[in-house]
mmCIF file with all atom_site columns, C-alpha atoms and ligand atoms in Angstrom:
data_model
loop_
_atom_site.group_PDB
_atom_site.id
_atom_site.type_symbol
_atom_site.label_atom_id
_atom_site.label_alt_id
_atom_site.label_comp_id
_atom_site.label_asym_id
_atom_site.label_entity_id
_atom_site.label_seq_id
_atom_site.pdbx_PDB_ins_code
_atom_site.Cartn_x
_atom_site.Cartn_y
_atom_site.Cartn_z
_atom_site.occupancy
_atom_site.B_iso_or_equiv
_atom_site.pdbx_formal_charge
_atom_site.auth_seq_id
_atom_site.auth_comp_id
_atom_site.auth_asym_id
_atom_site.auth_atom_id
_atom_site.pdbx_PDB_model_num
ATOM   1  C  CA  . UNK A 1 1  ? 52.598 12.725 -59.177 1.00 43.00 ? 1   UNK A CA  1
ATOM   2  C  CA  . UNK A 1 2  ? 55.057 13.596 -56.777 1.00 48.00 ? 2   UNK A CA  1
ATOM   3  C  CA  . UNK A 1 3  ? 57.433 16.305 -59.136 1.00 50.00 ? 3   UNK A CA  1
ATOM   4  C  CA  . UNK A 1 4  ? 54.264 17.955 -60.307 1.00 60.00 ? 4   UNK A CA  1
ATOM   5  C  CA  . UNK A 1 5  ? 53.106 18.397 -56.250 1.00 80.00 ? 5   UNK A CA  1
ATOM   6  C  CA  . UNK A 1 6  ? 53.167 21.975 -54.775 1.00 86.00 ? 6   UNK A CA  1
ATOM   7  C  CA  . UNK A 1 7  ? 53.680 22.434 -51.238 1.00 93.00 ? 7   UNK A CA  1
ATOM   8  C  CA  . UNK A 1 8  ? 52.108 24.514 -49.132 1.00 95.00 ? 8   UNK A CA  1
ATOM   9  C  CA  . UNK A 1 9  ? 54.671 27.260 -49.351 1.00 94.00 ? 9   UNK A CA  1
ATOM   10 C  CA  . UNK A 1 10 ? 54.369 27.479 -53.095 1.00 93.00 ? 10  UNK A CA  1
ATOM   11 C  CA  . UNK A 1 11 ? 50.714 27.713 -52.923 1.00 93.00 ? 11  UNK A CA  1
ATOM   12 C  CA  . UNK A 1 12 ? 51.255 31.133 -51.086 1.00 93.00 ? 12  UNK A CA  1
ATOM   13 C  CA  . UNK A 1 13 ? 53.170 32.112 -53.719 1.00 93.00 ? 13  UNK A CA  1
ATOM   14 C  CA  . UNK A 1 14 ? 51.180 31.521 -56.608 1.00 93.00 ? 14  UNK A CA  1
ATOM   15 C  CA  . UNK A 1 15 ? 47.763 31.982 -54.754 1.00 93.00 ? 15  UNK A CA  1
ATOM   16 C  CA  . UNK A 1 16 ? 47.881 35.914 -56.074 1.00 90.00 ? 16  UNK A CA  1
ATOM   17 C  CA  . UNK A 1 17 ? 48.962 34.901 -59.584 1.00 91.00 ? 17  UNK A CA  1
ATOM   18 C  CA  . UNK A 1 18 ? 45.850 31.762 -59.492 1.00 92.00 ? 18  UNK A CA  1
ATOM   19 C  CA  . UNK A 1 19 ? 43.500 34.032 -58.358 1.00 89.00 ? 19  UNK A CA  1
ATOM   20 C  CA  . UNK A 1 20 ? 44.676 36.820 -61.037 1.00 85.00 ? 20  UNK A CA  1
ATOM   21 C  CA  . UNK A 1 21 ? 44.209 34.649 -64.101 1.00 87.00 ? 21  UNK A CA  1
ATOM   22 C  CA  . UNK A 1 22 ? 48.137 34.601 -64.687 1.00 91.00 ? 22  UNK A CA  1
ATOM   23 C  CA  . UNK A 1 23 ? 49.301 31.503 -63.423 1.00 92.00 ? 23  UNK A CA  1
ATOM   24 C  CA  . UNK A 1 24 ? 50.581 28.957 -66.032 1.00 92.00 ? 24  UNK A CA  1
ATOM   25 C  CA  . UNK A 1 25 ? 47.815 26.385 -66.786 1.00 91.00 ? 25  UNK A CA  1
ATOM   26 C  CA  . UNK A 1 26 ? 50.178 23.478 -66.027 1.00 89.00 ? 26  UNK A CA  1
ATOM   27 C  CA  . UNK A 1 27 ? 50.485 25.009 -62.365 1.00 91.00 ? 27  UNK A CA  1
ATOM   28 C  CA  . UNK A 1 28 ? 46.984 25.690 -62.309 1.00 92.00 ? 28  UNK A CA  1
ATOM   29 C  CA  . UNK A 1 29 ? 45.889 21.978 -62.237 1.00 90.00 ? 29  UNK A CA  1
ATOM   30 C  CA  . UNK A 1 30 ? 48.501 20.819 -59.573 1.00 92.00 ? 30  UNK A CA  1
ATOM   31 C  CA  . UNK A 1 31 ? 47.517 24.260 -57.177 1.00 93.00 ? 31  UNK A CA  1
ATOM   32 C  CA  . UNK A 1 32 ? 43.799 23.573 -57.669 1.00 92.00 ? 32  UNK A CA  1
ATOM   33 C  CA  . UNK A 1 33 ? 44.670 19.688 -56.726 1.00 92.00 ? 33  UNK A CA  1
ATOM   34 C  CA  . UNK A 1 34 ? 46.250 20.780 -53.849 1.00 93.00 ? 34  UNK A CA  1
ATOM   35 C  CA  . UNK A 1 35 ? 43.658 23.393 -52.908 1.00 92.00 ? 35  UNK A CA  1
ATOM   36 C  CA  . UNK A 1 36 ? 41.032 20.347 -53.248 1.00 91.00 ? 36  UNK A CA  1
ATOM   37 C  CA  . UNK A 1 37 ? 43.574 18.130 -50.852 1.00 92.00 ? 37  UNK A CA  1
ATOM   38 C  CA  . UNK A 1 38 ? 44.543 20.876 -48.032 1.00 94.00 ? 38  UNK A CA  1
ATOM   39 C  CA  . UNK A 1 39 ? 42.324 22.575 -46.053 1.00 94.00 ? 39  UNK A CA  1
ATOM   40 C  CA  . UNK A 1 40 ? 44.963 24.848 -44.968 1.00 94.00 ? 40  UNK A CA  1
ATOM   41 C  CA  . UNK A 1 41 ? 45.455 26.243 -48.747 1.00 95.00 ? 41  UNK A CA  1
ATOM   42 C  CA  . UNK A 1 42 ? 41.781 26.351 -49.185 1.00 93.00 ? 42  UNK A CA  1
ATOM   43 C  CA  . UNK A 1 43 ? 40.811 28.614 -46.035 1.00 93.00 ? 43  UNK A CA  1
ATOM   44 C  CA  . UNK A 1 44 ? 44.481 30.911 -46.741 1.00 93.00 ? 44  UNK A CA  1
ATOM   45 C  CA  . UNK A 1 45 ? 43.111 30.840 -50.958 1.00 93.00 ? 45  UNK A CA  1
ATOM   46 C  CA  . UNK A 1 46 ? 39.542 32.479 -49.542 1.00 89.00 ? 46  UNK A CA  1
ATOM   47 C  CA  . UNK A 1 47 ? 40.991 34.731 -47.398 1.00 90.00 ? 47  UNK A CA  1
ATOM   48 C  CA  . UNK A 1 48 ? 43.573 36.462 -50.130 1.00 90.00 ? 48  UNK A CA  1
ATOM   49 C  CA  . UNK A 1 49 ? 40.562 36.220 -52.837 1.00 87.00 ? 49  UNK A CA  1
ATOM   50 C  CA  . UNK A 1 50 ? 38.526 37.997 -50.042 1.00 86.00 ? 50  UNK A CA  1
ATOM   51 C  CA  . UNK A 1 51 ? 41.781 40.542 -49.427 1.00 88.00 ? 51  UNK A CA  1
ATOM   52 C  CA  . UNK A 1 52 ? 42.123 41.193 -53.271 1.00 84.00 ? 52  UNK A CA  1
ATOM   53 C  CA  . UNK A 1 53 ? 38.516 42.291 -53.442 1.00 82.00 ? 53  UNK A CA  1
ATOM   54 C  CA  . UNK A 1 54 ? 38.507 44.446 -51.109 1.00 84.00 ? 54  UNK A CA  1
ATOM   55 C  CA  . UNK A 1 55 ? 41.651 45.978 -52.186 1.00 85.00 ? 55  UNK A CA  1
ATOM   56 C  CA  . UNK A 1 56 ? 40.044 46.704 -55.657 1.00 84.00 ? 56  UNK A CA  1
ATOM   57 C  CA  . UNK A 1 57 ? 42.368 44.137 -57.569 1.00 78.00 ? 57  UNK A CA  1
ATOM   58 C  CA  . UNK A 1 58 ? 40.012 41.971 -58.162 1.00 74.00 ? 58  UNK A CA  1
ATOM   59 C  CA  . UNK A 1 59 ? 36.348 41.716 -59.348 1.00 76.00 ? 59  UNK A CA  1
ATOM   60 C  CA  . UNK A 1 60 ? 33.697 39.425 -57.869 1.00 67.00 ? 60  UNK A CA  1
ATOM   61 C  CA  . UNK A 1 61 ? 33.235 37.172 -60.845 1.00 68.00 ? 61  UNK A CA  1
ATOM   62 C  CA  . UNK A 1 62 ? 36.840 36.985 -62.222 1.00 64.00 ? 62  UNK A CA  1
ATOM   63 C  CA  . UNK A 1 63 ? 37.470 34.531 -59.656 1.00 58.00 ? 63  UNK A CA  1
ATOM   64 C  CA  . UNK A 1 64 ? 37.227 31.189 -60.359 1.00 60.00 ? 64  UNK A CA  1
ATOM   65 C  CA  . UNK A 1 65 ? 36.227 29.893 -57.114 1.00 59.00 ? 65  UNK A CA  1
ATOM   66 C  CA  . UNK A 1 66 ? 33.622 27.652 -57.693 1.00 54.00 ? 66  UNK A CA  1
ATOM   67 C  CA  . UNK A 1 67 ? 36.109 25.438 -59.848 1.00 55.00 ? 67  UNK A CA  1
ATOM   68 C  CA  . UNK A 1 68 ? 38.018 24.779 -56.614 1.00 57.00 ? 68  UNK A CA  1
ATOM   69 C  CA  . UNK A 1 69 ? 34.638 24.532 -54.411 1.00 62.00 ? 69  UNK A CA  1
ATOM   70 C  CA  . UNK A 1 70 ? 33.663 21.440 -56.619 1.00 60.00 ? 70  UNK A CA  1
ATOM   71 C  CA  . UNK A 1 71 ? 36.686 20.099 -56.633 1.00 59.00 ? 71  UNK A CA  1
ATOM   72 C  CA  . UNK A 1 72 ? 37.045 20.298 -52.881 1.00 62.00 ? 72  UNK A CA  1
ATOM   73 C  CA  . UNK A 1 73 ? 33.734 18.432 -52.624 1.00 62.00 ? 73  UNK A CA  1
ATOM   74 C  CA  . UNK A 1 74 ? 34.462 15.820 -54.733 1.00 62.00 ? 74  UNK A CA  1
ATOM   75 C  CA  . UNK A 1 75 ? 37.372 14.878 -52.766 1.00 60.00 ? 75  UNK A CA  1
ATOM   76 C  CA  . UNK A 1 76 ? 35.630 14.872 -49.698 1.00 63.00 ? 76  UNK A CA  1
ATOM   77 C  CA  . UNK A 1 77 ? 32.826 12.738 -50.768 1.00 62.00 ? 77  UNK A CA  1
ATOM   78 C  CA  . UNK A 1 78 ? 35.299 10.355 -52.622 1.00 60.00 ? 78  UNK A CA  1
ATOM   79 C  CA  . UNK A 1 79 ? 37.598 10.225 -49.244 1.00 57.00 ? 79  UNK A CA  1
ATOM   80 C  CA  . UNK A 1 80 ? 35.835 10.856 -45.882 1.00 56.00 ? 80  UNK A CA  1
ATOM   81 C  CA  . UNK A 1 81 ? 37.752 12.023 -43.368 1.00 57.00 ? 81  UNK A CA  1
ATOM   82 C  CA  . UNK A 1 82 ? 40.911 11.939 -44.924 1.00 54.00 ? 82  UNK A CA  1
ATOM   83 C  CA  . UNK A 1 83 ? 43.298 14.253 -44.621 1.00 55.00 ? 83  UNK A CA  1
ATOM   84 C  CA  . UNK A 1 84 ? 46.256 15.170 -47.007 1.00 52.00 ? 84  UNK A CA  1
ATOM   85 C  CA  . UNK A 1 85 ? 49.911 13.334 -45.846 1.00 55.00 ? 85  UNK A CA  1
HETATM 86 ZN ZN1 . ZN  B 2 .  ? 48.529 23.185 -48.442 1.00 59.70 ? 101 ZN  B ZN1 1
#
Protein backbone atom coordinates (compact mmCIF):
# COMPACT_ATOMS: atom_id res chain seq x y z
CA UNK A 1 0.00 0.00 0.00
CA UNK A 2 2.94 1.96 0.30
CA UNK A 3 2.56 4.36 -3.25
CA UNK A 4 -1.04 4.96 -2.38
CA UNK A 5 0.19 6.23 1.47
CA UNK A 6 -0.09 10.01 2.27
CA UNK A 7 2.13 11.49 4.69
CA UNK A 8 1.43 13.69 7.11
CA UNK A 9 2.39 16.74 5.12
CA UNK A 10 -0.01 15.88 2.35
CA UNK A 11 -2.78 15.41 4.70
CA UNK A 12 -2.44 19.23 5.50
CA UNK A 13 -2.77 19.84 2.17
CA UNK A 14 -5.71 18.11 1.17
CA UNK A 15 -7.43 18.35 4.68
CA UNK A 16 -9.35 21.72 3.21
CA UNK A 17 -10.16 20.05 -0.11
CA UNK A 18 -11.47 16.49 2.15
CA UNK A 19 -13.37 18.45 4.27
CA UNK A 20 -14.86 20.60 1.20
CA UNK A 21 -16.23 17.64 -0.73
CA UNK A 22 -13.54 18.24 -3.59
CA UNK A 23 -10.95 15.89 -3.03
CA UNK A 24 -10.60 13.05 -5.63
CA UNK A 25 -12.31 9.87 -4.29
CA UNK A 26 -9.14 7.81 -4.88
CA UNK A 27 -7.36 10.29 -2.33
CA UNK A 28 -10.22 10.24 -0.20
CA UNK A 29 -9.82 6.54 0.86
CA UNK A 30 -5.96 6.69 1.46
CA UNK A 31 -6.49 10.37 3.63
CA UNK A 32 -9.38 8.84 5.58
CA UNK A 33 -6.94 5.61 6.15
CA UNK A 34 -4.47 7.73 7.34
CA UNK A 35 -6.77 9.92 9.43
CA UNK A 36 -7.99 6.42 11.04
CA UNK A 37 -3.99 5.49 11.57
CA UNK A 38 -2.56 9.03 12.94
CA UNK A 39 -3.70 10.71 15.70
CA UNK A 40 -1.81 13.67 14.73
CA UNK A 41 -3.99 14.08 11.33
CA UNK A 42 -7.08 13.32 13.23
CA UNK A 43 -6.79 16.09 16.09
CA UNK A 44 -5.12 18.81 13.08
CA UNK A 45 -8.50 17.34 10.61
CA UNK A 46 -10.97 18.54 13.76
CA UNK A 47 -9.39 21.53 14.35
CA UNK A 48 -9.50 22.95 10.47
CA UNK A 49 -13.23 21.39 10.21
CA UNK A 50 -13.80 23.40 13.49
CA UNK A 51 -11.79 26.62 11.75
CA UNK A 52 -13.89 26.28 8.46
CA UNK A 53 -17.09 26.54 10.43
CA UNK A 54 -16.49 29.19 12.08
CA UNK A 55 -15.18 30.98 9.17
CA UNK A 56 -18.59 30.41 7.36
CA UNK A 57 -17.05 27.96 4.67
CA UNK A 58 -18.48 25.28 5.84
CA UNK A 59 -21.86 23.98 7.18
CA UNK A 60 -22.32 21.68 10.17
CA UNK A 61 -23.61 18.67 8.32
CA UNK A 62 -21.57 18.85 5.05
CA UNK A 63 -18.86 17.36 6.90
CA UNK A 64 -18.36 13.97 6.80
CA UNK A 65 -16.90 13.41 10.08
CA UNK A 66 -18.49 10.62 11.43
CA UNK A 67 -17.08 8.46 8.41
CA UNK A 68 -13.60 9.09 9.84
CA UNK A 69 -14.87 8.76 13.67
CA UNK A 70 -15.85 5.06 12.81
CA UNK A 71 -13.12 4.41 11.07
CA UNK A 72 -10.81 5.67 13.78
CA UNK A 73 -12.60 3.31 16.18
CA UNK A 74 -12.38 0.43 14.31
CA UNK A 75 -8.75 0.66 14.16
CA UNK A 76 -8.37 1.12 17.64
CA UNK A 77 -10.42 -1.74 18.71
CA UNK A 78 -8.79 -3.98 15.96
CA UNK A 79 -5.11 -2.74 17.21
CA UNK A 80 -4.78 -1.60 20.88
CA UNK A 81 -2.29 0.56 21.57
CA UNK A 82 -0.72 0.70 18.42
CA UNK A 83 0.53 3.44 16.99
CA UNK A 84 1.16 4.27 13.22
CA UNK A 85 5.20 3.59 12.06
ZN1 LIG B 1 -0.49 11.90 9.97
Amino acid sequence: MAEHDVTCREVVELVTEFLEGTLALDRRDVFERHIAMCTWCETYLYQMRHTLIVLGRLREDDVPIPVVESLALAFRTEHPGKQSR
